[in-house]
Amino acid sequence: VQLQASGGGLVQPGGSLRLSCAASGFTLDYYAIGWFRQAPGKEREGISCISSDGSTNYADSLKGRFTISRNAAKNTVDLQMNSLKPEDAAVYYCASEDSPDCSGGAMAHWGKGTLVTVSS
């Protein structure tokens, strides 16, 4: 089981990025998938989670700017990030639960992160 986050890069404040979490070795559709981020010197923060039935949850501070979705054809879970702010800069990770539902508990599998830099 391997997860890999991609799509990070440098974006100006107010810009958008779309991150993708790809899997090898299993089908993402059957599991709850979460996105997390960690900025330098800060603790890892949960961003969003999508259950296998498509239900989603978000960190309150990010609602309205970030959208999580599944792409079954590509076996990915994507995170659309809009109106990015300098404080959104971090390494972004995706992870899966061993469950179809977002339980808020420990994640079973973690992917390598992708760096998002927000700067003018």
PDB file of C-alpha atoms in Angstrom:
ATOM      1  CA  VAL A   1       0.000   0.000   0.000  1.00  0.00           C
ATOM      2  CA  GLN A   2       1.506   3.274  -1.078  1.00  0.00           C
ATOM      3  CA  LEU A   3       0.099   6.767  -1.152  1.00  0.00           C
ATOM      4  CA  GLN A   4       1.647   9.718  -2.881  1.00  0.00           C
ATOM      5  CA  ALA A   5       0.581  13.325  -2.701  1.00  0.00           C
ATOM      6  CA  SER A   6       1.373  15.539  -5.660  1.00  0.00           C
ATOM      7  CA  GLY A   7       0.493  18.903  -7.126  1.00  0.00           C
ATOM      8  CA  GLY A   8       2.277  21.196  -4.737  1.00  0.00           C
ATOM      9  CA  GLY A   9       4.295  24.160  -5.843  1.00  0.00           C
ATOM     10  CA  LEU A  10       4.697  27.890  -5.595  1.00  0.00           C
ATOM     11  CA  VAL A  11       1.571  29.995  -5.870  1.00  0.00           C
ATOM     12  CA  GLN A  12       0.862  33.646  -5.247  1.00  0.00           C
ATOM     13  CA  PRO A  13      -1.512  34.713  -2.478  1.00  0.00           C
ATOM     14  CA  GLY A  14      -5.054  34.451  -3.756  1.00  0.00           C
ATOM     15  CA  GLY A  15      -4.117  31.711  -6.177  1.00  0.00           C
ATOM     16  CA  SER A  16      -5.247  28.101  -6.410  1.00  0.00           C
ATOM     17  CA  LEU A  17      -3.683  24.677  -6.425  1.00  0.00           C
ATOM     18  CA  ARG A  18      -5.100  21.211  -6.850  1.00  0.00           C
ATOM     19  CA  LEU A  19      -3.409  18.426  -4.966  1.00  0.00           C
ATOM     20  CA  SER A  20      -3.874  14.761  -5.770  1.00  0.00           C
ATOM     21  CA  CYS A  21      -3.437  11.704  -3.616  1.00  0.00           C
ATOM     22  CA  ALA A  22      -2.707   8.620  -5.678  1.00  0.00           C
ATOM     23  CA  ALA A  23      -2.580   5.062  -4.453  1.00  0.00           C
ATOM     24  CA  SER A  24      -0.884   1.909  -5.556  1.00  0.00           C
ATOM     25  CA  GLY A  25      -1.831  -1.419  -4.164  1.00  0.00           C
ATOM     26  CA  PHE A  26      -5.400  -0.618  -3.232  1.00  0.00           C
ATOM     27  CA  THR A  27      -8.501   1.202  -4.367  1.00  0.00           C
ATOM     28  CA  LEU A  28      -9.020   4.502  -2.634  1.00  0.00           C
ATOM     29  CA  ASP A  29     -12.774   4.379  -3.098  1.00  0.00           C
ATOM     30  CA  TYR A  30     -13.155   1.785  -0.346  1.00  0.00           C
ATOM     31  CA  TYR A  31     -11.445   3.826   2.347  1.00  0.00           C
ATOM     32  CA  ALA A  32     -11.716   7.125   4.120  1.00  0.00           C
ATOM     33  CA  ILE A  33      -8.983   9.434   2.911  1.00  0.00           C
ATOM     34  CA  GLY A  34      -7.745  12.476   4.738  1.00  0.00           C
ATOM     35  CA  TRP A  35      -5.574  15.436   3.895  1.00  0.00           C
ATOM     36  CA  PHE A  36      -3.250  16.929   6.458  1.00  0.00           C
ATOM     37  CA  ARG A  37      -0.603  19.605   6.475  1.00  0.00           C
ATOM     38  CA  GLN A  38       2.372  20.572   8.558  1.00  0.00           C
ATOM     39  CA  ALA A  39       4.043  23.933   8.477  1.00  0.00           C
ATOM     40  CA  PRO A  40       7.581  24.441   9.777  1.00  0.00           C
ATOM     41  CA  GLY A  41       7.603  24.591  13.542  1.00  0.00           C
ATOM     42  CA  LYS A  42       3.940  23.680  13.813  1.00  0.00           C
ATOM     43  CA  GLU A  43       2.023  20.543  14.598  1.00  0.00           C
ATOM     44  CA  ARG A  44       0.391  18.530  11.887  1.00  0.00           C
ATOM     45  CA  GLU A  45      -3.122  19.749  11.168  1.00  0.00           C
ATOM     46  CA  GLY A  46      -6.060  17.836   9.771  1.00  0.00           C
ATOM     47  CA  ILE A  47      -7.612  19.566   6.779  1.00  0.00           C
ATOM     48  CA  SER A  48     -10.338  17.378   5.412  1.00  0.00           C
ATOM     49  CA  CYS A  49     -11.576  13.832   5.137  1.00  0.00           C
ATOM     50  CA  ILE A  50     -13.786  12.054   2.641  1.00  0.00           C
ATOM     51  CA  SER A  51     -15.560   8.805   3.436  1.00  0.00           C
ATOM     52  CA  SER A  52     -16.187   6.066   0.921  1.00  0.00           C
ATOM     53  CA  ASP A  53     -19.803   7.202   0.618  1.00  0.00           C
ATOM     54  CA  GLY A  54     -18.625  10.662  -0.379  1.00  0.00           C
ATOM     55  CA  SER A  55     -19.424  12.451   2.846  1.00  0.00           C
ATOM     56  CA  THR A  56     -16.839  15.044   3.756  1.00  0.00           C
ATOM     57  CA  ASN A  57     -15.642  17.084   6.663  1.00  0.00           C
ATOM     58  CA  TYR A  58     -13.316  20.053   6.903  1.00  0.00           C
ATOM     59  CA  ALA A  59     -11.366  21.983   9.452  1.00  0.00           C
ATOM     60  CA  ASP A  60     -13.571  24.939  10.356  1.00  0.00           C
ATOM     61  CA  SER A  61     -10.899  27.454   9.404  1.00  0.00           C
ATOM     62  CA  LEU A  62     -10.696  26.076   5.862  1.00  0.00           C
ATOM     63  CA  LYS A  63     -14.329  25.628   4.979  1.00  0.00           C
ATOM     64  CA  GLY A  64     -15.246  27.413   1.809  1.00  0.00           C
ATOM     65  CA  ARG A  65     -11.723  27.570   0.425  1.00  0.00           C
ATOM     66  CA  PHE A  66     -10.739  23.900   0.244  1.00  0.00           C
ATOM     67  CA  THR A  67     -12.711  21.122  -1.418  1.00  0.00           C
ATOM     68  CA  ILE A  68     -11.969  17.405  -1.226  1.00  0.00           C
ATOM     69  CA  SER A  69     -13.228  15.038  -3.882  1.00  0.00           C
ATOM     70  CA  ARG A  70     -12.712  11.596  -5.335  1.00  0.00           C
ATOM     71  CA  ASN A  71     -11.753  10.708  -8.872  1.00  0.00           C
ATOM     72  CA  ALA A  72     -12.568   7.044  -9.178  1.00  0.00           C
ATOM     73  CA  ALA A  73     -11.315   6.783 -12.733  1.00  0.00           C
ATOM     74  CA  LYS A  74      -7.855   7.919 -11.679  1.00  0.00           C
ATOM     75  CA  ASN A  75      -7.983   6.311  -8.228  1.00  0.00           C
ATOM     76  CA  THR A  76      -7.166   9.618  -6.605  1.00  0.00           C
ATOM     77  CA  VAL A  77      -8.520  11.886  -3.917  1.00  0.00           C
ATOM     78  CA  ASP A  78      -8.022  15.508  -4.785  1.00  0.00           C
ATOM     79  CA  LEU A  79      -7.863  18.644  -2.712  1.00  0.00           C
ATOM     80  CA  GLN A  80      -8.794  21.849  -4.494  1.00  0.00           C
ATOM     81  CA  MET A  81      -7.361  24.832  -2.667  1.00  0.00           C
ATOM     82  CA  ASN A  82      -8.557  28.321  -3.534  1.00  0.00           C
ATOM     83  CA  SER A  83      -7.811  31.797  -2.245  1.00  0.00           C
ATOM     84  CA  LEU A  84      -4.542  30.596  -0.832  1.00  0.00           C
ATOM     85  CA  LYS A  85      -2.877  32.588   1.906  1.00  0.00           C
ATOM     86  CA  PRO A  86       0.735  32.669   3.052  1.00  0.00           C
ATOM     87  CA  GLU A  87      -0.321  30.785   6.163  1.00  0.00           C
ATOM     88  CA  ASP A  88      -1.452  27.876   3.980  1.00  0.00           C
ATOM     89  CA  ALA A  89       2.173  27.156   3.134  1.00  0.00           C
ATOM     90  CA  ALA A  90       3.085  23.720   4.420  1.00  0.00           C
ATOM     91  CA  VAL A  91       3.875  20.182   3.431  1.00  0.00           C
ATOM     92  CA  TYR A  92       0.593  18.521   2.557  1.00  0.00           C
ATOM     93  CA  TYR A  93       0.039  14.833   3.167  1.00  0.00           C
ATOM     94  CA  CYS A  94      -2.693  12.381   2.388  1.00  0.00           C
ATOM     95  CA  ALA A  95      -3.479   9.358   4.470  1.00  0.00           C
ATOM     96  CA  SER A  96      -5.983   6.542   4.546  1.00  0.00           C
ATOM     97  CA  GLU A  97      -7.963   4.918   7.293  1.00  0.00           C
ATOM     98  CA  ASP A  98      -8.518   1.163   7.429  1.00  0.00           C
ATOM     99  CA  SER A  99     -12.198   1.996   7.357  1.00  0.00           C
ATOM    100  CA  PRO A 100     -14.674   3.450   4.887  1.00  0.00           C
ATOM    101  CA  ASP A 101     -15.637   6.166   7.348  1.00  0.00           C
ATOM    102  CA  CYS A 102     -13.816   9.243   8.587  1.00  0.00           C
ATOM    103  CA  SER A 103     -13.500   8.345  12.236  1.00  0.00           C
ATOM    104  CA  GLY A 104     -11.081  11.043  13.294  1.00  0.00           C
ATOM    105  CA  GLY A 105      -8.806   8.383  14.659  1.00  0.00           C
ATOM    106  CA  ALA A 106      -5.340   7.291  13.713  1.00  0.00           C
ATOM    107  CA  MET A 107      -4.648   6.949  10.011  1.00  0.00           C
ATOM    108  CA  ALA A 108      -3.391   3.596   8.801  1.00  0.00           C
ATOM    109  CA  HIS A 109      -1.275   4.621   5.843  1.00  0.00           C
ATOM    110  CA  TRP A 110       0.540   7.835   5.063  1.00  0.00           C
ATOM    111  CA  GLY A 111       1.918   9.109   1.817  1.00  0.00           C
ATOM    112  CA  LYS A 112       4.912  11.272   1.177  1.00  0.00           C
ATOM    113  CA  GLY A 113       3.997  14.909   1.242  1.00  0.00           C
ATOM    114  CA  THR A 114       3.991  17.639  -1.336  1.00  0.00           C
ATOM    115  CA  LEU A 115       5.238  21.135  -0.575  1.00  0.00           C
ATOM    116  CA  VAL A 116       2.964  24.121  -1.030  1.00  0.00           C
ATOM    117  CA  THR A 117       4.534  27.557  -0.930  1.00  0.00           C
ATOM    118  CA  VAL A 118       2.371  30.668  -0.986  1.00  0.00           C
ATOM    119  CA  SER A 119       4.368  33.749  -1.679  1.00  0.00           C
ATOM    120  CA  SER A 120       4.476  36.761  -3.949  1.00  0.00           C
TER     121      SER A 120
END
